[in-house]
Tab-separated table of C-alpha atoms and ligand atoms in Angstrom:
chain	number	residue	atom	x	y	z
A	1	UNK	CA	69.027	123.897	98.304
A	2	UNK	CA	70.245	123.033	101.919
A	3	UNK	CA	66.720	122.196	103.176
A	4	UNK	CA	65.807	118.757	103.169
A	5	UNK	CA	63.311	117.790	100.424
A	6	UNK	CA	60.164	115.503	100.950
A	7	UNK	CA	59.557	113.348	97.759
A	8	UNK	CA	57.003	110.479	98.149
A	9	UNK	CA	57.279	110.704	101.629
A	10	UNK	CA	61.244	110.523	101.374
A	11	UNK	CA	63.177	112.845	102.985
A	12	UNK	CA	66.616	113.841	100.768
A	13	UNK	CA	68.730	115.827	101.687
A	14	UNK	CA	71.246	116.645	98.293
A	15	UNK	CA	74.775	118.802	98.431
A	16	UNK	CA	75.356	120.968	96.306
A	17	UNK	CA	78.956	122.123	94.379
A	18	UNK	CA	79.597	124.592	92.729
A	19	UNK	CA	82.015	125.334	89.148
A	20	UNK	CA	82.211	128.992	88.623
A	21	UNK	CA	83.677	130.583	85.610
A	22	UNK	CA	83.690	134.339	84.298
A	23	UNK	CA	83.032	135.722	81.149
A	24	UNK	CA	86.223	137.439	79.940
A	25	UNK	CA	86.939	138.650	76.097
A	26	UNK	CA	87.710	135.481	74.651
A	27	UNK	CA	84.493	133.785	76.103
A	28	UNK	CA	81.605	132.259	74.113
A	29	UNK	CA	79.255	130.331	75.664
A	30	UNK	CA	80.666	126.785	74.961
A	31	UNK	CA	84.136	128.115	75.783
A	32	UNK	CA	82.132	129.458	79.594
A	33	UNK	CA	80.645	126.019	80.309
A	34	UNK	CA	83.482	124.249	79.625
A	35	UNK	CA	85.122	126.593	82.326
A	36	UNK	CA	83.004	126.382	85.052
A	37	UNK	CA	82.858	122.203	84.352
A	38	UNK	CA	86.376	122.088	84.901
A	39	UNK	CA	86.020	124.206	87.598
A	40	UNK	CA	83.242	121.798	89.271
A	41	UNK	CA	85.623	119.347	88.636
A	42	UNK	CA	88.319	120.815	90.473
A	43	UNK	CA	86.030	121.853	93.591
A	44	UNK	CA	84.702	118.067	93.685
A	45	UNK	CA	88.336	116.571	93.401
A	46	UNK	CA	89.580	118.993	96.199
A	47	UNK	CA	86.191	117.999	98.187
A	48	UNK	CA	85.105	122.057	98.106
A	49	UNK	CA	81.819	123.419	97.624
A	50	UNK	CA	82.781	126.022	95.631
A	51	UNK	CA	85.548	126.686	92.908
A	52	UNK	CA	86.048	129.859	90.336
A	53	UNK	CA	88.444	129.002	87.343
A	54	UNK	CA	91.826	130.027	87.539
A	55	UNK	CA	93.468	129.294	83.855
A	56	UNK	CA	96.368	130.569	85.087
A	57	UNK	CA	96.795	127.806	87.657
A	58	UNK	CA	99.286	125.361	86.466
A	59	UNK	CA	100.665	122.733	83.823
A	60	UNK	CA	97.100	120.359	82.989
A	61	UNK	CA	94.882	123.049	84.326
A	62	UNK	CA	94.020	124.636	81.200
A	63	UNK	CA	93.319	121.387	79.462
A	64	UNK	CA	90.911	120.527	81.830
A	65	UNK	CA	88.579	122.563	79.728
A	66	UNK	CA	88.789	120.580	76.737
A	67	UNK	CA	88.165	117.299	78.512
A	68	UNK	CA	85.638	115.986	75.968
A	69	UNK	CA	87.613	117.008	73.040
A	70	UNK	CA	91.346	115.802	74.296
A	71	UNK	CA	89.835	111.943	74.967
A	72	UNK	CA	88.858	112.154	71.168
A	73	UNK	CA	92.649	113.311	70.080
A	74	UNK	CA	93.759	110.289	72.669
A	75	UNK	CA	94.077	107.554	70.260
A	76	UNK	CA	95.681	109.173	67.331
A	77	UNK	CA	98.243	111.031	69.802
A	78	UNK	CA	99.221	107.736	71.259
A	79	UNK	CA	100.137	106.706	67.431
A	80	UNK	CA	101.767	109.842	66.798
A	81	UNK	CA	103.794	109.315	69.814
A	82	UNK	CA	102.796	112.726	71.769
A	83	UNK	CA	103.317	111.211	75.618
A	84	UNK	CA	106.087	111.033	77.069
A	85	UNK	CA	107.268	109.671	80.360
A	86	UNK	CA	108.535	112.028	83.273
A	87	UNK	CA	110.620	110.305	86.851
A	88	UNK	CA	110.569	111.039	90.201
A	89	UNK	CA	112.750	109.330	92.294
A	90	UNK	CA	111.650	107.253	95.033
A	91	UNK	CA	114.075	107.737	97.963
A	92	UNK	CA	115.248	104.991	100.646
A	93	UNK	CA	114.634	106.878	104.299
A	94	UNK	CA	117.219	105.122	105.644
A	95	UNK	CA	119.743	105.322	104.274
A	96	UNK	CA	119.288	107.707	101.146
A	97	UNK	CA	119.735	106.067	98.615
A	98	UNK	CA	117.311	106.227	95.542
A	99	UNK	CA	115.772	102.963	95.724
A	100	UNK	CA	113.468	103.591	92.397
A	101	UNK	CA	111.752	105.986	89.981
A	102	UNK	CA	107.715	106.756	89.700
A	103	UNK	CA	107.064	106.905	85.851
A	104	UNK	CA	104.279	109.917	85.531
A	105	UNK	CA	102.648	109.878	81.872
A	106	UNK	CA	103.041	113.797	80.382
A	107	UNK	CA	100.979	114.544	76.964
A	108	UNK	CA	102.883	116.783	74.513
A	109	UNK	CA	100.017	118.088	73.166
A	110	UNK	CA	100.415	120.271	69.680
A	111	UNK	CA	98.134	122.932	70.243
A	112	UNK	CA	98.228	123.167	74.042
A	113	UNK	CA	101.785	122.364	75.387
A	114	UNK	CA	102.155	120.016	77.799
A	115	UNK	CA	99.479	118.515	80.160
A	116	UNK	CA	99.410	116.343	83.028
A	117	UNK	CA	97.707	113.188	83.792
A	118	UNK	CA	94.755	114.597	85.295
A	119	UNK	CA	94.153	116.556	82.317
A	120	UNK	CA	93.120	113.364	80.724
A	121	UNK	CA	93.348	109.984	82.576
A	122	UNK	CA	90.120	110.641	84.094
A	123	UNK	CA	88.433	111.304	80.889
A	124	UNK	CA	90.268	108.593	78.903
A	125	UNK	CA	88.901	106.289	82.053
A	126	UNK	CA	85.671	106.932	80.763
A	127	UNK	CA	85.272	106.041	77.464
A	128	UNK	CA	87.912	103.568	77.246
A	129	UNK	CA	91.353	105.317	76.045
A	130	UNK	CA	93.528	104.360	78.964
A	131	UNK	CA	93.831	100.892	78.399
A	132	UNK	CA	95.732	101.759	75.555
A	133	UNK	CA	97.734	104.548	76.887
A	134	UNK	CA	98.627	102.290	80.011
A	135	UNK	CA	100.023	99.627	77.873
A	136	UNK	CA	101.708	102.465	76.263
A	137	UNK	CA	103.147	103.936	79.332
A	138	UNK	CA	103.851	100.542	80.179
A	139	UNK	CA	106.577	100.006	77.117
A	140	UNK	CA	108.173	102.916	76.999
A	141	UNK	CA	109.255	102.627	81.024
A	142	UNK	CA	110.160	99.110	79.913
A	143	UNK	CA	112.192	100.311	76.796
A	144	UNK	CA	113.722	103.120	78.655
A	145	UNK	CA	114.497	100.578	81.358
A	146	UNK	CA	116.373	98.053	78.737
A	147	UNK	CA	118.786	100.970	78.240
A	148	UNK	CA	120.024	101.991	81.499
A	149	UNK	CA	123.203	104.139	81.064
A	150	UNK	CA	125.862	101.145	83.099
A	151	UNK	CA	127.401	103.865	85.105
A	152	UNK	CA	123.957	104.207	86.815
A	153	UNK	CA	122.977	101.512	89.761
A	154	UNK	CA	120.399	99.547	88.717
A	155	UNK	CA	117.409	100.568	89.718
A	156	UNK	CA	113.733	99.913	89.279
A	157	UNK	CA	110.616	102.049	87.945
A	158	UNK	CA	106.611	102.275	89.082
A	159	UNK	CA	104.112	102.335	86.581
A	160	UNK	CA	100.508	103.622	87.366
A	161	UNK	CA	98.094	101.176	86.142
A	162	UNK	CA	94.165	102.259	85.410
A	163	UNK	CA	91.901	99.947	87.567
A	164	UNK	CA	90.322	99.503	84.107
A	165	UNK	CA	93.385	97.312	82.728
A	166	UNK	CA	93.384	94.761	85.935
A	167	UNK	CA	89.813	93.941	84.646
A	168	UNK	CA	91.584	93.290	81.382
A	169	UNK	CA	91.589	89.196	80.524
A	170	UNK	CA	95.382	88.936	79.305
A	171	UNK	CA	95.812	91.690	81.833
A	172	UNK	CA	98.845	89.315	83.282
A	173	UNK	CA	99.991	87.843	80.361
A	174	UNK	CA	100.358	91.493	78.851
A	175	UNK	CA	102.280	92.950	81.807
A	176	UNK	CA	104.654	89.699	81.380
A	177	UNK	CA	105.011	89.832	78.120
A	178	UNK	CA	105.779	93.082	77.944
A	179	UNK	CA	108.914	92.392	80.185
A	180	UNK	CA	110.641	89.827	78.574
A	181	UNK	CA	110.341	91.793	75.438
A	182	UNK	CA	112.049	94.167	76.869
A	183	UNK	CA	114.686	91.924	78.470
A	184	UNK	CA	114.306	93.561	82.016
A	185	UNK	CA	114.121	91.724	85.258
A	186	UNK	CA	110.946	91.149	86.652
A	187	UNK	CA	111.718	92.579	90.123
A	188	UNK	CA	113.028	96.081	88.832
A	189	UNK	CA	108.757	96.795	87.564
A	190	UNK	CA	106.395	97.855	90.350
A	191	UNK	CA	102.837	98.481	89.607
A	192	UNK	CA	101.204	101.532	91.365
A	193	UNK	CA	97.278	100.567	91.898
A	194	UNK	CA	94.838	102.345	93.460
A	195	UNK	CA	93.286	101.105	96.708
A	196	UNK	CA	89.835	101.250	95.574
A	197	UNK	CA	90.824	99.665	92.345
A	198	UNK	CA	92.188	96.531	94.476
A	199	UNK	CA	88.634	96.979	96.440
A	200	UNK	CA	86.690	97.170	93.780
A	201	UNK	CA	86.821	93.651	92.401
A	202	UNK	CA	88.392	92.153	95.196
A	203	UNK	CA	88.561	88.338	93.898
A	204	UNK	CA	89.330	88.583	90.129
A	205	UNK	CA	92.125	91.834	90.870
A	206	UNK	CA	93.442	89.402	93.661
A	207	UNK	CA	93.982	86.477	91.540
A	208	UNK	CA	95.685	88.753	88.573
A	209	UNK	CA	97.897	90.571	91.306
A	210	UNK	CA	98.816	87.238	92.918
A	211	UNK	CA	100.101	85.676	89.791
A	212	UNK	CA	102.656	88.693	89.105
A	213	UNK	CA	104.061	88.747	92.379
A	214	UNK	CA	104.537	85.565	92.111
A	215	UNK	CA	106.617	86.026	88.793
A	216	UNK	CA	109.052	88.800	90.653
A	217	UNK	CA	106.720	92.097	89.968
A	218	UNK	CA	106.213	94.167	92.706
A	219	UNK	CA	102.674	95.862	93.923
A	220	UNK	CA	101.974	99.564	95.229
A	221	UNK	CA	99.035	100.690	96.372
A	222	UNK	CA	98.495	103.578	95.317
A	223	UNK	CA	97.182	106.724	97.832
A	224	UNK	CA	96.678	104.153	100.468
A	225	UNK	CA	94.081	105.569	103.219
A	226	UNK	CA	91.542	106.935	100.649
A	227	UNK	CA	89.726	104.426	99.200
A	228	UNK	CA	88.121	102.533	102.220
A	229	UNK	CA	90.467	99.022	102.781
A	230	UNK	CA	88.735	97.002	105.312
A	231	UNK	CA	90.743	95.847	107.885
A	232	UNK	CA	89.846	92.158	107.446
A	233	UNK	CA	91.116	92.654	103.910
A	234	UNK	CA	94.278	94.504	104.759
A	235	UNK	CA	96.003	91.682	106.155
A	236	UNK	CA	95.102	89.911	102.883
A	237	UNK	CA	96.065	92.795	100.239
A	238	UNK	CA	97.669	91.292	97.239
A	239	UNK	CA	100.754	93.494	97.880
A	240	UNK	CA	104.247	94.310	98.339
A	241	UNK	CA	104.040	98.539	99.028
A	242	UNK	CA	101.834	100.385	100.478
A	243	UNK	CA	101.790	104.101	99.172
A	244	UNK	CA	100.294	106.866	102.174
A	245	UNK	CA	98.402	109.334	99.969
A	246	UNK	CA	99.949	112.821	100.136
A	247	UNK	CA	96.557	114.131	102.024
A	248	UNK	CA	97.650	112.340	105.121
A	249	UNK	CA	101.533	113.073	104.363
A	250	UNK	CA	101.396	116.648	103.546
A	251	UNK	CA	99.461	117.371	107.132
A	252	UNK	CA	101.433	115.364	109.044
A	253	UNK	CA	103.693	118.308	110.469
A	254	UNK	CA	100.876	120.494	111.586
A	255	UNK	CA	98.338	117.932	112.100
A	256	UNK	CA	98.515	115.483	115.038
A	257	UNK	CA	95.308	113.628	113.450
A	258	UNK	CA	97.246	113.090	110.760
A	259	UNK	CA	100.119	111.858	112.220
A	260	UNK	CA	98.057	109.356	114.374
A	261	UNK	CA	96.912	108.077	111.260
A	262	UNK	CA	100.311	107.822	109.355
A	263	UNK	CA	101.812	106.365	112.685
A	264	UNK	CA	99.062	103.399	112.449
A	265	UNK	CA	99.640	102.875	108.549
A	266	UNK	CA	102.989	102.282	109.395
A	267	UNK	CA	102.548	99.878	112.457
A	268	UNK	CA	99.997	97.913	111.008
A	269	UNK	CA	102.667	97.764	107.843
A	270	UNK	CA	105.102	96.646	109.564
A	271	UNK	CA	102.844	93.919	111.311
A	272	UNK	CA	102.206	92.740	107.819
A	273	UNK	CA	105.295	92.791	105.986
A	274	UNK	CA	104.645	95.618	103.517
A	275	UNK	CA	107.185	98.492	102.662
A	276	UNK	CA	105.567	101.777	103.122
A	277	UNK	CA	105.858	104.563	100.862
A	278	UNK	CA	105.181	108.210	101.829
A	279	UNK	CA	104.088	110.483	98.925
A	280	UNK	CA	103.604	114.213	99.010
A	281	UNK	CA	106.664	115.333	101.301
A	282	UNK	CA	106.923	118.993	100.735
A	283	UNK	CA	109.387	120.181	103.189
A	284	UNK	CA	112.540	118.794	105.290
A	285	UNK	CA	110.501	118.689	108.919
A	286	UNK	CA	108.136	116.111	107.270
A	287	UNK	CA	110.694	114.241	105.489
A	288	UNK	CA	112.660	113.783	109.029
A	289	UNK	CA	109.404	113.084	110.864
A	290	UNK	CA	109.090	109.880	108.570
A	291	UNK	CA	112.000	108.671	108.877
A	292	UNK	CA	111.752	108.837	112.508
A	293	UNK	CA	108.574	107.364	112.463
A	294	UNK	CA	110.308	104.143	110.212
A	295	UNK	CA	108.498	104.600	107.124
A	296	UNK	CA	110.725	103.023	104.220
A	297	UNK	CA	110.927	105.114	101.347
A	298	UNK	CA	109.780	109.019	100.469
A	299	UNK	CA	108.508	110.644	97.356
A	300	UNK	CA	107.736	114.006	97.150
A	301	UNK	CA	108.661	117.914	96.324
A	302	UNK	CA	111.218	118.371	98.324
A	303	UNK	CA	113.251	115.579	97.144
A	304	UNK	CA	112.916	116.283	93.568
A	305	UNK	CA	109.864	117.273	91.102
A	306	UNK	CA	108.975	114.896	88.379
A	307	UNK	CA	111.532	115.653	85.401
A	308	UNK	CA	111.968	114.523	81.751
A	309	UNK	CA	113.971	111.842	81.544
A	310	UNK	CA	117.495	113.375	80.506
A	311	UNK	CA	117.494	115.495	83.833
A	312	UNK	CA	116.032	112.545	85.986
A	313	UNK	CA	119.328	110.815	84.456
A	314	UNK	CA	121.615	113.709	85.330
A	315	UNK	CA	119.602	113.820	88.464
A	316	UNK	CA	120.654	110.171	89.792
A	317	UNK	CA	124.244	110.541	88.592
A	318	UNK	CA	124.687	113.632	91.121
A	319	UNK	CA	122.709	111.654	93.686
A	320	UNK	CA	124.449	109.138	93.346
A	321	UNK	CA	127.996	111.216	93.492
A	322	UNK	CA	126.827	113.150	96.178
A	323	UNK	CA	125.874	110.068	98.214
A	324	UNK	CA	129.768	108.611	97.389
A	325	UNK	CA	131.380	111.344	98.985
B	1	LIG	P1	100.025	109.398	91.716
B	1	LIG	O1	100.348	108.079	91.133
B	1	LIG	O2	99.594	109.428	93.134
B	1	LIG	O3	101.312	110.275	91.410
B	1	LIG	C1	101.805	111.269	92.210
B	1	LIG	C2	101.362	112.635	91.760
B	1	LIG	O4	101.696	113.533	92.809
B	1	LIG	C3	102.104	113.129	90.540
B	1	LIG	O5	101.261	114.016	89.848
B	1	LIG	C4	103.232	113.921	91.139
B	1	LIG	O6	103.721	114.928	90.281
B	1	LIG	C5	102.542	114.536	92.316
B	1	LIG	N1	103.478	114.864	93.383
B	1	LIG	C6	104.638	114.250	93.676
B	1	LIG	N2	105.236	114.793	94.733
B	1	LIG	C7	104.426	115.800	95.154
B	1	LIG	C8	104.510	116.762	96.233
B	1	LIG	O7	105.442	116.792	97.014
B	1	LIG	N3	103.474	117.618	96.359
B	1	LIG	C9	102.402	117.616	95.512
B	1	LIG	N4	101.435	118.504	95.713
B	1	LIG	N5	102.290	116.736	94.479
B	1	LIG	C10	103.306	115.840	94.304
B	1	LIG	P2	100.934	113.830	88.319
B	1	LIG	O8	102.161	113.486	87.546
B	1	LIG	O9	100.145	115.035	87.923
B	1	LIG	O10	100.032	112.560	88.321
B	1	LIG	C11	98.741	112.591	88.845
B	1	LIG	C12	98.118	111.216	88.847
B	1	LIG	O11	97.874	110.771	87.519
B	1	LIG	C13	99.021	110.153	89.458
B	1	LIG	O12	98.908	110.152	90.864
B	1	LIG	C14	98.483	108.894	88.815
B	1	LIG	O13	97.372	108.397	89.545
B	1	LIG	C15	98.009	109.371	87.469
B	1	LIG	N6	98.989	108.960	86.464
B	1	LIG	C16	100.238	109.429	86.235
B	1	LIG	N7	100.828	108.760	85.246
B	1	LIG	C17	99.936	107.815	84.833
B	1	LIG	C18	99.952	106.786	83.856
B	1	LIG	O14	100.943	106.571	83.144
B	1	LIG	N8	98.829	106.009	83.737
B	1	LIG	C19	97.743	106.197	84.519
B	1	LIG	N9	96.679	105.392	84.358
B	1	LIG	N10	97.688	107.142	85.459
B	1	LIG	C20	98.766	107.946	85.616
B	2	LIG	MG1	101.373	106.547	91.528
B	3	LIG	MG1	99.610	108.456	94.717
């Protein structure tokens, strides 16, 4: 398959991945393609030629496999209330303090337990679903916001929004709606966008983004580096945050490519006025190489893993304890 092919006179070259799953007692045939599928889709989100399915390999994995069938069960879930919201705190670099929470969507699912995002955001992309579920996710942050325990500083949450909703018409009236109903201020919501969402359809996602930073909300974009920003339209982005995806974070210790790349992120930030957000940080050498480096705020692992939202509560109280002492 790696030699090039000649088709009226064309010459096409094609890659190749590969999803591989094994037949094992349980296994009929749908059960085996449904395997290696989300196998292939695990080798082409990693960028790998090759992947073998693991369904022992972590929360979301399994569901993977019943991608077709979960984006059916979407709709009714979302009625049935099945998601819930998990935090993980967004922490100031310089001076430790938690300057915000990421809300991450988790499905309690009835017959499979509980499964990530990418168990079925990309799927729910597809046909449709995740407008709903984003307006979803959406309130309850909002709700949860409205009733802030006082003893707790105030602090603000990020909400992941599908490129899908910014192409929505009442897109802006929604989000703002949505936040006086809830009676929070608007500078305490960020939205986390991804950068080739806010590439995508550069002049109508502009305009929408525009108008709510204008009324107080903030803008993230989300795994900054990966999604091809032009230059010429960096200096433009319709944005408050920029968020370095964990690919170039995660390397950055080992990796002097890496940290080239992270260093010039956070120049050209600066330059431009946006506060930069590191994702990914798995370990303490990383976390102090940022913060030497003068990037803003950190996200990742080592800090603290998404939790459900009474230990993200208990979680801030003995941060914010600790931080007193
Ligand atoms: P994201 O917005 O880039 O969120 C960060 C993801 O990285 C989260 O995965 C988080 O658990 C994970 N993460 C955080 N720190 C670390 C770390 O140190 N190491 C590693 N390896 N991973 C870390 P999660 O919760 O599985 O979310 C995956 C993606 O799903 C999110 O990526 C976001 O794009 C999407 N997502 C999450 N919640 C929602 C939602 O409510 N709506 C929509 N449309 N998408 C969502
Ligand atoms: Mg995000
Ligand atoms: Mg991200």
């Amino acid at each position: 398959l790696a030699e090039p092919m000649s088709i009226d006179g064309v010459l096409l070259r094609s890659q190749v991945r590969q999803g591989v799953a094994v037949s094992v007692a349980d296994s009929d045939g749908k059960r085996l393609l449904q395997r290696a599928h989300a196998a292939l889709s695990r080798a082409r989100a990693d960028g790998e030629d090759l992947a073998v399915f693991d369904g022992a390999s972590g929360v979301g994995e399994a569901a993977e496999l019943g991608g077709w069938q979960l984006a059916t069960e979407l709709a009714p879930a979302l009625e049935r209330g099945e998601f819930e919201l998990w935090y993980q705190p967004k922490l100031s670099l310089l001076d430790g303090s938690v300057s915000g929470a990421e809300a991450l969507v988790r499905w309690n699912h009835p017959r499979l337990g509980l499964l990530g995002p990418n168990a079925f955001v990309p799927q729910a992309e597809q046909d449709g679903h995740v407008n709903a579920l984003t307006w979803s996710v959406l309130n309850m942050a909002l709700r949860r916001l409205s009733d802030w325990p006082d003893d707790l500083p105030v602090s603000g949450i990020a909400v992941n929004v599908s490129p899908l909703c910014l192409n929505e018409t009442d897109f802006v009236a929604r989000v703002l709606e949505a936040v006086s109903l809830w009676g929070v201020g608007h500078s305490r919501l960020t939205l986390e966008i991804t950068e080739s969402a806010v590439m995508r359809d550069t002049a109508a996602s502009d305009r929408a983004l525009r108008t709510l930073r204008d009324a107080g909300v903030s803008v993230s974009i989300d795994d900054f580096g990966t999604g091809f920003s032009s230059l010429g339209h960096f200096r433009h982005l319709p944005a408050d945050e920029l968020k370095i995806d964990r690919c170039f974070v995660s390397r950055l210790a080992n990796d002097e490519g890496s940290r080239h790349i992270v260093g010039t992120v956070l120049h050209l930030s600066r330059c431009f006025g946006f506060r930069t957000v590191a994702e990914g940080i798995e370990d303490a050498v990383t976390l102090e190489r940022l913060a030497e480096m003068g990037c803003d705020v950190g996200q990742g692992y080592h800090i603290a893993r998404p939790m459900p939202v009474s230990q993200w509560l208990q979680w801030l109280r003995a941060h914010v304890a600790s931080q007193a002492r």
